[in-house]
CSV table of C-alpha atoms in Angstrom, one decimal:
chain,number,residue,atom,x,y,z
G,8,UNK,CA,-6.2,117.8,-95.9
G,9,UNK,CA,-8.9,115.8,-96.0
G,10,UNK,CA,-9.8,113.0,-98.3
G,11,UNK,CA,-13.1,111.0,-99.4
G,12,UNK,CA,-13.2,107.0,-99.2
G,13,UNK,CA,-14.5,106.0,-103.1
G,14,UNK,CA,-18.2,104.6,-102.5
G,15,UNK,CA,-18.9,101.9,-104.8
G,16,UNK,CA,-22.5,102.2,-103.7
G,17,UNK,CA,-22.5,105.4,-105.6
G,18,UNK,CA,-22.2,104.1,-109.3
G,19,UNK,CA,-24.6,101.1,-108.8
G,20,UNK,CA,-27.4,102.6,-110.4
G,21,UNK,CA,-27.9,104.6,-113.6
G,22,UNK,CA,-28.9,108.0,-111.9
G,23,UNK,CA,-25.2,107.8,-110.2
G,24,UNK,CA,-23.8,106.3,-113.3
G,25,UNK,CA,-25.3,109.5,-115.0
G,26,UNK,CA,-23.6,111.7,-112.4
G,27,UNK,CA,-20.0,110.5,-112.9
G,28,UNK,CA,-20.5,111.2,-116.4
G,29,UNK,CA,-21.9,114.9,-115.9
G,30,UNK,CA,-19.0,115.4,-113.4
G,31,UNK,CA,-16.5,113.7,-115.7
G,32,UNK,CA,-17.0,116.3,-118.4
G,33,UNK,CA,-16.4,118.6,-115.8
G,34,UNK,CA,-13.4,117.1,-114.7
G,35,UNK,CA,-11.4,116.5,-117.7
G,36,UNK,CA,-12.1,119.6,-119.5
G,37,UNK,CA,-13.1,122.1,-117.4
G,38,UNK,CA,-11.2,125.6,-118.1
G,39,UNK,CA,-11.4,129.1,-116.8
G,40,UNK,CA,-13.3,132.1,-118.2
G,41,UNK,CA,-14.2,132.2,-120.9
G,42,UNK,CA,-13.5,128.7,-122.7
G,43,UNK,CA,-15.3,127.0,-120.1
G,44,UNK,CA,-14.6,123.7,-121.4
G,45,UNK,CA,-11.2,122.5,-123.3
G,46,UNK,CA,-11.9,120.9,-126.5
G,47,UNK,CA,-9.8,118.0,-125.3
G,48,UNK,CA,-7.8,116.1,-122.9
G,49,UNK,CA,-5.3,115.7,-122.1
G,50,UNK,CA,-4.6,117.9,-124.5
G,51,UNK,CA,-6.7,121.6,-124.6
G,52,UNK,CA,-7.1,121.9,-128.1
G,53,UNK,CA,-8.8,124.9,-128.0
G,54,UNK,CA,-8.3,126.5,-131.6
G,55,UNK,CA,-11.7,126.1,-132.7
G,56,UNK,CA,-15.1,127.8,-130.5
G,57,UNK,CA,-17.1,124.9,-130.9
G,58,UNK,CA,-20.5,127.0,-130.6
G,59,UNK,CA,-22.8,123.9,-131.5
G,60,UNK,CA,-20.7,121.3,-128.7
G,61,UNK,CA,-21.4,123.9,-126.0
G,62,UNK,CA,-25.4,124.1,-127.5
G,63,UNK,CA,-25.6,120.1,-126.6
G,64,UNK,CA,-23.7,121.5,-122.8
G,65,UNK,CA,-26.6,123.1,-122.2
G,66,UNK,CA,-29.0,120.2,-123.3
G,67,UNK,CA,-27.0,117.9,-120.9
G,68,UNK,CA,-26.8,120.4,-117.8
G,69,UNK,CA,-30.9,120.6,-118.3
G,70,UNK,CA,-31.0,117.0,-118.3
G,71,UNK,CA,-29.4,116.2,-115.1
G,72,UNK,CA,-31.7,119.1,-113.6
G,73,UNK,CA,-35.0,117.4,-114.5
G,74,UNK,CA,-33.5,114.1,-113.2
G,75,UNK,CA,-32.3,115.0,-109.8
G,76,UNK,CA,-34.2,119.0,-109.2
G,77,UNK,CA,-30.6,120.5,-108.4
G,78,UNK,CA,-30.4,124.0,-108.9
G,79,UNK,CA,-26.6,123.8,-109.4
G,80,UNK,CA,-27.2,122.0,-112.5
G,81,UNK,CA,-30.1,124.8,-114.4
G,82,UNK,CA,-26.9,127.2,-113.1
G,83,UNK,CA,-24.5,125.3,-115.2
G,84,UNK,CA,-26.9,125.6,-118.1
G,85,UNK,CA,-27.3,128.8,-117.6
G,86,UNK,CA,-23.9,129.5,-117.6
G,87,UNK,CA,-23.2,127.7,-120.8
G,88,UNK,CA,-25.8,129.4,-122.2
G,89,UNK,CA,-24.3,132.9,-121.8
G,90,UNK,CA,-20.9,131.3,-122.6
G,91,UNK,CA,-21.9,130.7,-126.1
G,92,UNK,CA,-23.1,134.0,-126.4
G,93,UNK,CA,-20.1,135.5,-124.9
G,94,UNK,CA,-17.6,133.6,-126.7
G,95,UNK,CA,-19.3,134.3,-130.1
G,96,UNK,CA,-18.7,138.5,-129.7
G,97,UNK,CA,-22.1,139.0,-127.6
G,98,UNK,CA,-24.2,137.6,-131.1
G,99,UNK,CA,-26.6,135.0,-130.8
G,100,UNK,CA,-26.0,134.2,-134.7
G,101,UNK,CA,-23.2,132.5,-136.5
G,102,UNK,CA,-23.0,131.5,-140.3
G,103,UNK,CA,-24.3,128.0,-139.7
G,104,UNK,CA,-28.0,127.1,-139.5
G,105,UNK,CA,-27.7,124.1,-138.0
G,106,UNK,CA,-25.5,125.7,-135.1
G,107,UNK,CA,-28.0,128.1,-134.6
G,108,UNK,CA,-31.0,126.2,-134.1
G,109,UNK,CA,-29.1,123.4,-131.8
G,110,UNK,CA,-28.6,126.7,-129.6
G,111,UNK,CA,-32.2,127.7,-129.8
G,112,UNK,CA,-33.8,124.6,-129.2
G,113,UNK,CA,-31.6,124.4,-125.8
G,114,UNK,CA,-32.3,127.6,-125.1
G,115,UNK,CA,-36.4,126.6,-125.0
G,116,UNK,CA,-35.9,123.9,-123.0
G,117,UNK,CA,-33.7,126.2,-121.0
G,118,UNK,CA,-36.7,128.6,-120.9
G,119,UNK,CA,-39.1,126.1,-119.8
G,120,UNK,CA,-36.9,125.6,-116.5
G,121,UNK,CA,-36.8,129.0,-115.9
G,122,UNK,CA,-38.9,130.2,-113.3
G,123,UNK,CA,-38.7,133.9,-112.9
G,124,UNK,CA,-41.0,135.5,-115.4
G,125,UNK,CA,-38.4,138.2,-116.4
G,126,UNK,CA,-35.1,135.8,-117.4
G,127,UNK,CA,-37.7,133.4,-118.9
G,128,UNK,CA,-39.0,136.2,-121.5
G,129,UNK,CA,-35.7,136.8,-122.3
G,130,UNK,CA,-35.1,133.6,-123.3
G,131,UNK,CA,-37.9,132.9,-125.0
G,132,UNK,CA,-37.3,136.3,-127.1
G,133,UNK,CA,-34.1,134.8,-128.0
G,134,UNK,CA,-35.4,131.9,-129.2
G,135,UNK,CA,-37.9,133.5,-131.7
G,136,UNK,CA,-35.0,135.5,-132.7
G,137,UNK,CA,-33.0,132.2,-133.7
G,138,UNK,CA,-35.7,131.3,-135.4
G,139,UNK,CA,-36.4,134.2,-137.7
G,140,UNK,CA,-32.8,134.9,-138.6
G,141,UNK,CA,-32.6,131.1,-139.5
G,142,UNK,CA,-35.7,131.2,-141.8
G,143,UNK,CA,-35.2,134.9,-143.1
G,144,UNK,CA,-31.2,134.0,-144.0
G,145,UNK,CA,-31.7,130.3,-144.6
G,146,UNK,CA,-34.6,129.2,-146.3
G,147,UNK,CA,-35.5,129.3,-150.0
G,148,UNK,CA,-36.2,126.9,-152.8
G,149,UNK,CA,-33.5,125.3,-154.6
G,150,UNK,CA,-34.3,121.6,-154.6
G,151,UNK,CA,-37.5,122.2,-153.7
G,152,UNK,CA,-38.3,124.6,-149.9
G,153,UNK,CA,-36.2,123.8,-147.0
G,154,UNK,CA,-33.4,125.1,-145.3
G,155,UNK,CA,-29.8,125.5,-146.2
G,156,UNK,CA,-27.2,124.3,-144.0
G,157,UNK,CA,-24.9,127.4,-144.1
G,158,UNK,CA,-25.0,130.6,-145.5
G,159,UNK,CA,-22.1,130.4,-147.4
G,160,UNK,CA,-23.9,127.2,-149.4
G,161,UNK,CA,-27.2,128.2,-150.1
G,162,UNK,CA,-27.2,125.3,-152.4
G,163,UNK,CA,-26.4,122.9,-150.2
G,164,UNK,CA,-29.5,121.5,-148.2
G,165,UNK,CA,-29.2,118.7,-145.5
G,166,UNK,CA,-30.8,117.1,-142.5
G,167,UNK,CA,-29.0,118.2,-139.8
G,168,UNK,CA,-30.3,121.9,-140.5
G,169,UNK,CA,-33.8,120.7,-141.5
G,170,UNK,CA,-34.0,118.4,-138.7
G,171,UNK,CA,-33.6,120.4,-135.8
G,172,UNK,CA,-35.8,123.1,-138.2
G,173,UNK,CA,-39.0,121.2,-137.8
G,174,UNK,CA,-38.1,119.6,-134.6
G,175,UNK,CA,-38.0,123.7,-133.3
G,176,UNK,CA,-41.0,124.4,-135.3
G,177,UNK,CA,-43.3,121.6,-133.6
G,178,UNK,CA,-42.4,122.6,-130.2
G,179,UNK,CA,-42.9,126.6,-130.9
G,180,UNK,CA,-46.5,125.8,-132.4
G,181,UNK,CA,-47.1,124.1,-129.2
G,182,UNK,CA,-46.0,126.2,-126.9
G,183,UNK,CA,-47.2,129.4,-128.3
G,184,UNK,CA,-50.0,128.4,-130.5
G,185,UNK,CA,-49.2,129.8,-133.7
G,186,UNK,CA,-50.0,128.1,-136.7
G,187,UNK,CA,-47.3,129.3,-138.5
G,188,UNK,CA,-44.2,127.4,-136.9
G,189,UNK,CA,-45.9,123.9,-137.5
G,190,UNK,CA,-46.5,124.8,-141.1
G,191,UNK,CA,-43.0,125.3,-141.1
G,192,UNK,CA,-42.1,122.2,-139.4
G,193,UNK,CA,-45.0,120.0,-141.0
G,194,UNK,CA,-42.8,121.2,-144.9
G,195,UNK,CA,-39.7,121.1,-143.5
G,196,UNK,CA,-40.0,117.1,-142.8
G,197,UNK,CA,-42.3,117.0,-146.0
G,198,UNK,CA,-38.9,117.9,-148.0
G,199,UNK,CA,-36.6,115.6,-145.9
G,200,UNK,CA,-39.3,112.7,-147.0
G,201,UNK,CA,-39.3,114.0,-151.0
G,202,UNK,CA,-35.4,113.9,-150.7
G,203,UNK,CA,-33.3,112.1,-147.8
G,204,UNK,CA,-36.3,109.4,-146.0
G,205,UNK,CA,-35.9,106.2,-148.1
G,206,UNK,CA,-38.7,103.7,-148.2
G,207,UNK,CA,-37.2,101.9,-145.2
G,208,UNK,CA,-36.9,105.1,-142.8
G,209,UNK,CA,-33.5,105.6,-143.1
G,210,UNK,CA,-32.5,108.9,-143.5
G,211,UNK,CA,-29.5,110.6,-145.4
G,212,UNK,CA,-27.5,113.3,-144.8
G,213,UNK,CA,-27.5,115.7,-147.8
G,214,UNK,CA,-28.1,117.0,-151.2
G,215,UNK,CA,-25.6,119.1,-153.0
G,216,UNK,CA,-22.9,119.5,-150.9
G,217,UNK,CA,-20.7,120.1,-154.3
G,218,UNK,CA,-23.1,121.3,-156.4
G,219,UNK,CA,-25.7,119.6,-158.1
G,220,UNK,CA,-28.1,117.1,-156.7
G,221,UNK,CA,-26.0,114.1,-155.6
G,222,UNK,CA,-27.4,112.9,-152.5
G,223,UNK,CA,-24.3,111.8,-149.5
G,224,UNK,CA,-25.8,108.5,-149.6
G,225,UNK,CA,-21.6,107.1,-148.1
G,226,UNK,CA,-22.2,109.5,-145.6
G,227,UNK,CA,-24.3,106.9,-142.9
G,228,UNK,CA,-24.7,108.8,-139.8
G,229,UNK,CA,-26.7,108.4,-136.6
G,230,UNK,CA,-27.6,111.5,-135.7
G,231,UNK,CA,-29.6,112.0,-138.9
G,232,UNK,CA,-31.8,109.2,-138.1
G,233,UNK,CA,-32.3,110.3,-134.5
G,234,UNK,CA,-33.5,113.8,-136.3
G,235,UNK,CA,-36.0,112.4,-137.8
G,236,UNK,CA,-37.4,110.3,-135.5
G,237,UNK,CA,-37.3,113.4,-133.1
G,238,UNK,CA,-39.2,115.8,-135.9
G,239,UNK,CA,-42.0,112.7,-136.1
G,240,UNK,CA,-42.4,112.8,-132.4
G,241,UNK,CA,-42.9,116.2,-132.4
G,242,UNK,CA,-45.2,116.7,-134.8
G,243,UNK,CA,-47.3,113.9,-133.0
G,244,UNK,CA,-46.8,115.8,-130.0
G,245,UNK,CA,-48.6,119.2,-131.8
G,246,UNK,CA,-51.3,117.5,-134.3
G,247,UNK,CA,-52.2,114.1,-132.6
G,248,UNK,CA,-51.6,112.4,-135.6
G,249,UNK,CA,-50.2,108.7,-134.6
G,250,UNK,CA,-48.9,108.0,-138.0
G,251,UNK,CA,-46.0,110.2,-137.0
G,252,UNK,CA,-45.2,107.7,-134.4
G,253,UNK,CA,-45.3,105.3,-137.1
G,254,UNK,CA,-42.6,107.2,-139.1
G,255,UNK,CA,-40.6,107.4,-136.0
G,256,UNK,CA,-40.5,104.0,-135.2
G,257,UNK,CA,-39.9,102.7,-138.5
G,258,UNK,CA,-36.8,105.4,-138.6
G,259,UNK,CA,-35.4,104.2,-135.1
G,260,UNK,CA,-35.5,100.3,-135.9
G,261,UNK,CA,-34.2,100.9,-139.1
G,262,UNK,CA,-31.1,102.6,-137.4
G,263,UNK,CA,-31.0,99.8,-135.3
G,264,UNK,CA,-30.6,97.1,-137.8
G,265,UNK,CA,-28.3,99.3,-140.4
G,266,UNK,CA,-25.9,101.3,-137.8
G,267,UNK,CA,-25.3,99.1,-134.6
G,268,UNK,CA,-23.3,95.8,-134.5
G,269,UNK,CA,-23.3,93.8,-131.3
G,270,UNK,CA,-25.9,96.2,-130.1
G,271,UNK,CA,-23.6,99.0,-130.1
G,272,UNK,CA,-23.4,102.0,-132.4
G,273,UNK,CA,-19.7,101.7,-133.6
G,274,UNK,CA,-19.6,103.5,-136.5
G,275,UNK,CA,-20.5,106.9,-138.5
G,276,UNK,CA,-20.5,106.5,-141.9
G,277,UNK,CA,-16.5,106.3,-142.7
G,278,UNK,CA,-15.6,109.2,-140.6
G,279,UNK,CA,-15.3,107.3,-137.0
G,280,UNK,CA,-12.1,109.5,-135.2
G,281,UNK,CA,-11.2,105.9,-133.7
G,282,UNK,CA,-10.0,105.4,-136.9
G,283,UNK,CA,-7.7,108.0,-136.4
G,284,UNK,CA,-4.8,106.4,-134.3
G,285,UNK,CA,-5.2,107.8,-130.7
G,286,UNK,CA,-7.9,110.0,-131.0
G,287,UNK,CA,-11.9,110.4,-130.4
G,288,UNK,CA,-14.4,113.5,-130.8
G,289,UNK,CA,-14.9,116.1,-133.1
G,290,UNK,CA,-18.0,117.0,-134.5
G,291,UNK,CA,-18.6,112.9,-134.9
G,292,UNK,CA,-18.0,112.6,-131.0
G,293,UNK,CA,-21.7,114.1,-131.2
G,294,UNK,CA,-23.7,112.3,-133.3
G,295,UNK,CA,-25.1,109.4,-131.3
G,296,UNK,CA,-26.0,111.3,-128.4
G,297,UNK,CA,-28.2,113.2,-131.0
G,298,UNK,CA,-29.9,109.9,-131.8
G,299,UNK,CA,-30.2,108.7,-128.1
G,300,UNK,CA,-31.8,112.2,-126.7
G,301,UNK,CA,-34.4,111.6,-130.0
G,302,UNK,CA,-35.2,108.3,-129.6
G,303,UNK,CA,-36.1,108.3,-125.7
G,304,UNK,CA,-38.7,110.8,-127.0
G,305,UNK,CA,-40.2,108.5,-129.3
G,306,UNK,CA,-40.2,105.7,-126.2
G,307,UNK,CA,-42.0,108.5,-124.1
G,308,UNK,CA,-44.8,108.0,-126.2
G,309,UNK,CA,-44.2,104.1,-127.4
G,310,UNK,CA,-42.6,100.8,-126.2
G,311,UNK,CA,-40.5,100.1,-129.2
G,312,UNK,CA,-38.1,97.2,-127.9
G,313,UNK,CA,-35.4,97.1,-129.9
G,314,UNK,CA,-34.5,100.4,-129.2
G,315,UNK,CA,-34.8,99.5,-125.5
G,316,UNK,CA,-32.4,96.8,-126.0
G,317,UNK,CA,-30.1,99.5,-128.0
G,318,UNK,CA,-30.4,101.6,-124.8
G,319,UNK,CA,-29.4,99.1,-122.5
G,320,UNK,CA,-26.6,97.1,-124.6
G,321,UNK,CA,-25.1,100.0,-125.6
G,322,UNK,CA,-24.5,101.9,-122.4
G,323,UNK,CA,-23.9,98.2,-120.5
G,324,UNK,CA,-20.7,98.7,-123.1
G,325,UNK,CA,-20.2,102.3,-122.3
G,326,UNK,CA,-20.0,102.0,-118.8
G,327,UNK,CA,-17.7,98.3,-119.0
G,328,UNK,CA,-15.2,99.6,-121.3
G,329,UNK,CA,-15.1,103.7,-120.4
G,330,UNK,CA,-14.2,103.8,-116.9
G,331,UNK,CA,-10.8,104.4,-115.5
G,332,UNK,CA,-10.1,105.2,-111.6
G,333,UNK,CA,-10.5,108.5,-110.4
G,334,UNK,CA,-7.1,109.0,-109.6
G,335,UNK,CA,-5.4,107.7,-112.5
G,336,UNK,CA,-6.9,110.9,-114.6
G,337,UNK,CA,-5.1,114.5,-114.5
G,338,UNK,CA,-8.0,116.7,-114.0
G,339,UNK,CA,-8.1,120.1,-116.6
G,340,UNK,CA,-6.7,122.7,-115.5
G,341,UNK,CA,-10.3,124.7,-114.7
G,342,UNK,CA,-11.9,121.6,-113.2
G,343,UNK,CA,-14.7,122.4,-110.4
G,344,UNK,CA,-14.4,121.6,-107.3
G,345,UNK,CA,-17.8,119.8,-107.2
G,346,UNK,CA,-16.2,117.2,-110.6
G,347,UNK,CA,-13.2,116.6,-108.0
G,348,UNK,CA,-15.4,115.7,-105.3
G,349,UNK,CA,-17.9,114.2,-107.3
G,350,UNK,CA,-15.8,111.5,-108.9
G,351,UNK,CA,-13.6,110.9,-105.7
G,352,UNK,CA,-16.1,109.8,-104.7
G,353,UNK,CA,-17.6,107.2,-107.4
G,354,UNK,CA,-14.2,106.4,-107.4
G,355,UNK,CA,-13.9,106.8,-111.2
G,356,UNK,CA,-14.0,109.0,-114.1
G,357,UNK,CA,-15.9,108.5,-117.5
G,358,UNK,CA,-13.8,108.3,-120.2
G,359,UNK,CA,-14.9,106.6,-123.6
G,360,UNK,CA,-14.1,107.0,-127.3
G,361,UNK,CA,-16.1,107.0,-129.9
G,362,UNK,CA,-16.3,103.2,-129.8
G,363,UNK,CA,-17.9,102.3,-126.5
G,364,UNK,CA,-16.5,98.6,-127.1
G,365,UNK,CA,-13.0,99.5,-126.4
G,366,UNK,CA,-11.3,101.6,-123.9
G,367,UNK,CA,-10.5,105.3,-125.5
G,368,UNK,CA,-7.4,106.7,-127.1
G,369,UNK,CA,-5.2,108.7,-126.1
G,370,UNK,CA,-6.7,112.1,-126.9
G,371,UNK,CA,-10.5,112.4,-126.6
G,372,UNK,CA,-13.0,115.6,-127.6
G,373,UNK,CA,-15.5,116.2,-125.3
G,374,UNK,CA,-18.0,115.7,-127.7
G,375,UNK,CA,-17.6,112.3,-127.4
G,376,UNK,CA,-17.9,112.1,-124.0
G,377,UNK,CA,-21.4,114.3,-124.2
G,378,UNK,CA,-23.0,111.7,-126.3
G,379,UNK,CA,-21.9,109.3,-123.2
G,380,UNK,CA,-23.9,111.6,-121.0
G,381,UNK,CA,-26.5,111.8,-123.1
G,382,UNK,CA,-27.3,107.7,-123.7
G,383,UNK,CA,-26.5,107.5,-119.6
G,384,UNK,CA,-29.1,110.2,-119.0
G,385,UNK,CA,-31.9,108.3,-121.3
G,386,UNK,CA,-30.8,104.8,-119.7
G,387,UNK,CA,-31.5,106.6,-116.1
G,388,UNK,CA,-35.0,107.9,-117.1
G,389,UNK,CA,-35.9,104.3,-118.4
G,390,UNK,CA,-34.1,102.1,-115.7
């Protein structure tokens, strides 16, 4: 048998750094047909489908395709893709709206990869489909017109539904021309401003969660600002309008000053599984890769330094306290032979928790280590 000699050459920039994490996810929770990926490690965990996790899969696959042109990677989205679809009895619809457009929106981006005329109308059928189940199911008026968050709660509205709504919304305006989906987007973010965008930018989760109008206001979460900052930038992107860059920025820095300490991101409102002893992930594993994949959109369009400086502080962290060597990691049980290889040879895996200034716990979600590969793929686009 042979064996690889680490490189330590490999991981010295942030294109290779962003490689050990893709393979790492890979690695440590790759499983056979059809999971895919284990929810955990070491430990499977596999109880729950995690439909929306595998959405953001698809997102990270896509990235590392545009950053290096390998096909193996659009494959891997692809794949993940049809997982989800597979996994969830051949429907592209679950009873969460959120979910649902988290899958869409990858599934554009997936379609804008896509070459061959044939696979790419497909996609973009699906898409539209998404989309008018979400809005025919979802959408209506109580506290004022937006989108509910399940369908079980139509009373219960939020960002992270409305978010990736308008977000969706801008881009199919754009790409198809109708009118129709920006007016959608352009009153979906009017509602998040009437209800959840304080004076300063920061942005809350919800309304009405138990009935009522209360407003989450303990609930202080990343990802919700990243929405936001990612529905401004769109709707820049489809009207012109630079006052939506405006919003955006004053969104971004306000996360900035309220949510990181040290320059790190360290904490979701009080529901940070570090907390937990010896564990990381679950649906909070995700939430600052959400703000990280929205904010390098708003820095595609303007230099906003302090969230520079949040890039690069943050994943300096990241990548100082969520290494461990290569060979010191058991490898899932479905791990690809490329996530061997490619780690052998960096020489090490990446492992965080949902605190990038420690070294994980025991037991880790791979959420978490998804919003790893997310801030390590912005970091290598702005390096």
């Amino acid at each position: 048998m042979t064996t690889t000699t680490p490189d330590p050459a490999r991981v010295q920039t942030w294109a290779g750094r962003a490689d050990v994490a893709q393979h790492s996810v890979d690695l440590l929770y790759g499983a056979a047909p059809p999971q895919l990926l284990h929810n955990g490690h070491p430990e499977p965990a596999d109880t729950t489908f995690n439909y929306w996790w595998l959405a953001h899969v698809v997102d990270c696959r896509l990235d590392a395709y545009a950053r290096t042109g390998d096909d193996a990677w659009l494959d891997a989205a692809r794949a993940t893709a049809a997982n989800i679809r597979e996994r969830n009895d051949g429907s592209l619809f679950n009873d969460y709206f959120d979910d649902m457009l988290w899958y869409a929106l990858a599934l554009l981006r997936l379609a804008e990869a896509t070459p061959d005329d044939g696979e790419r109308a497909a996609l973009e059928a699906d898409v539209v489909a998404l989309w008018e189940h979400v809005v025919t199911l979802g959408w209506n008026d109580v506290h004022g017109p937006s989108l509910s968050w399940r369908k079980q709660q139509p009373d219960y509205k939020n960002t992270p539904a409305n978010g990736p709504l308008a977000i969706l919304g801008a881009r199919l305006a754009r790409r198809t021309g109708d009118g129709a989906y920006l007016d959608r987007a352009l009153a979906t973010v009017a509602w998040l401003e009437e209800h959840l965008v304080g004076p300063d930018g920061f942005v809350e989760d919800g309304l009405g969660r138990e009935g009522g109008t209360d407003v989450d206001t303990h609930w202080r979460f990343t990802y919700n600002q990243g929405l936001y900052v990612g529905a401004c930038v769109e709707l820049y992107r489809a009207t012109g309008d630079a006052g939506w860059l405006d919003r955006a920025e004053r969104t971004a820095l306000t996360s900035v000053r309220e949510l990181a300490t040290d320059g790190v991101f360290r904490r979701e409102g009080d529901l940070v599984d570090d907390d937990v002893p010896d564990t990381a992930g679950g649906d909070v594993g995700l939430f600052k890769g959400v703000w990280y994949r929205y904010a390098a959109l708003l820095l595609e369009e303007r230099a906003v330094p302090a969230v520079e400086d949040l890039v690069r502080t943050s994943t300096d962290a990241l990548w100082a306290h969520g290494l461990v060597p290569h060979d010191g990691v058991r490898p899932a049980d479905g791990a690809s032979a490329a996530a061997v290889e490619g780690v052998r040879q960096a020489g090490v895996v990446l492992r965080p928790g949902d605190d990038w200034t420690r070294p994980a716990p025991t037991q880790v979600g791979y959420s978490t280590l998804l919003s790893a590969v997310m801030a390590l793929e912005v970091r290598a686009r702005r390096a």
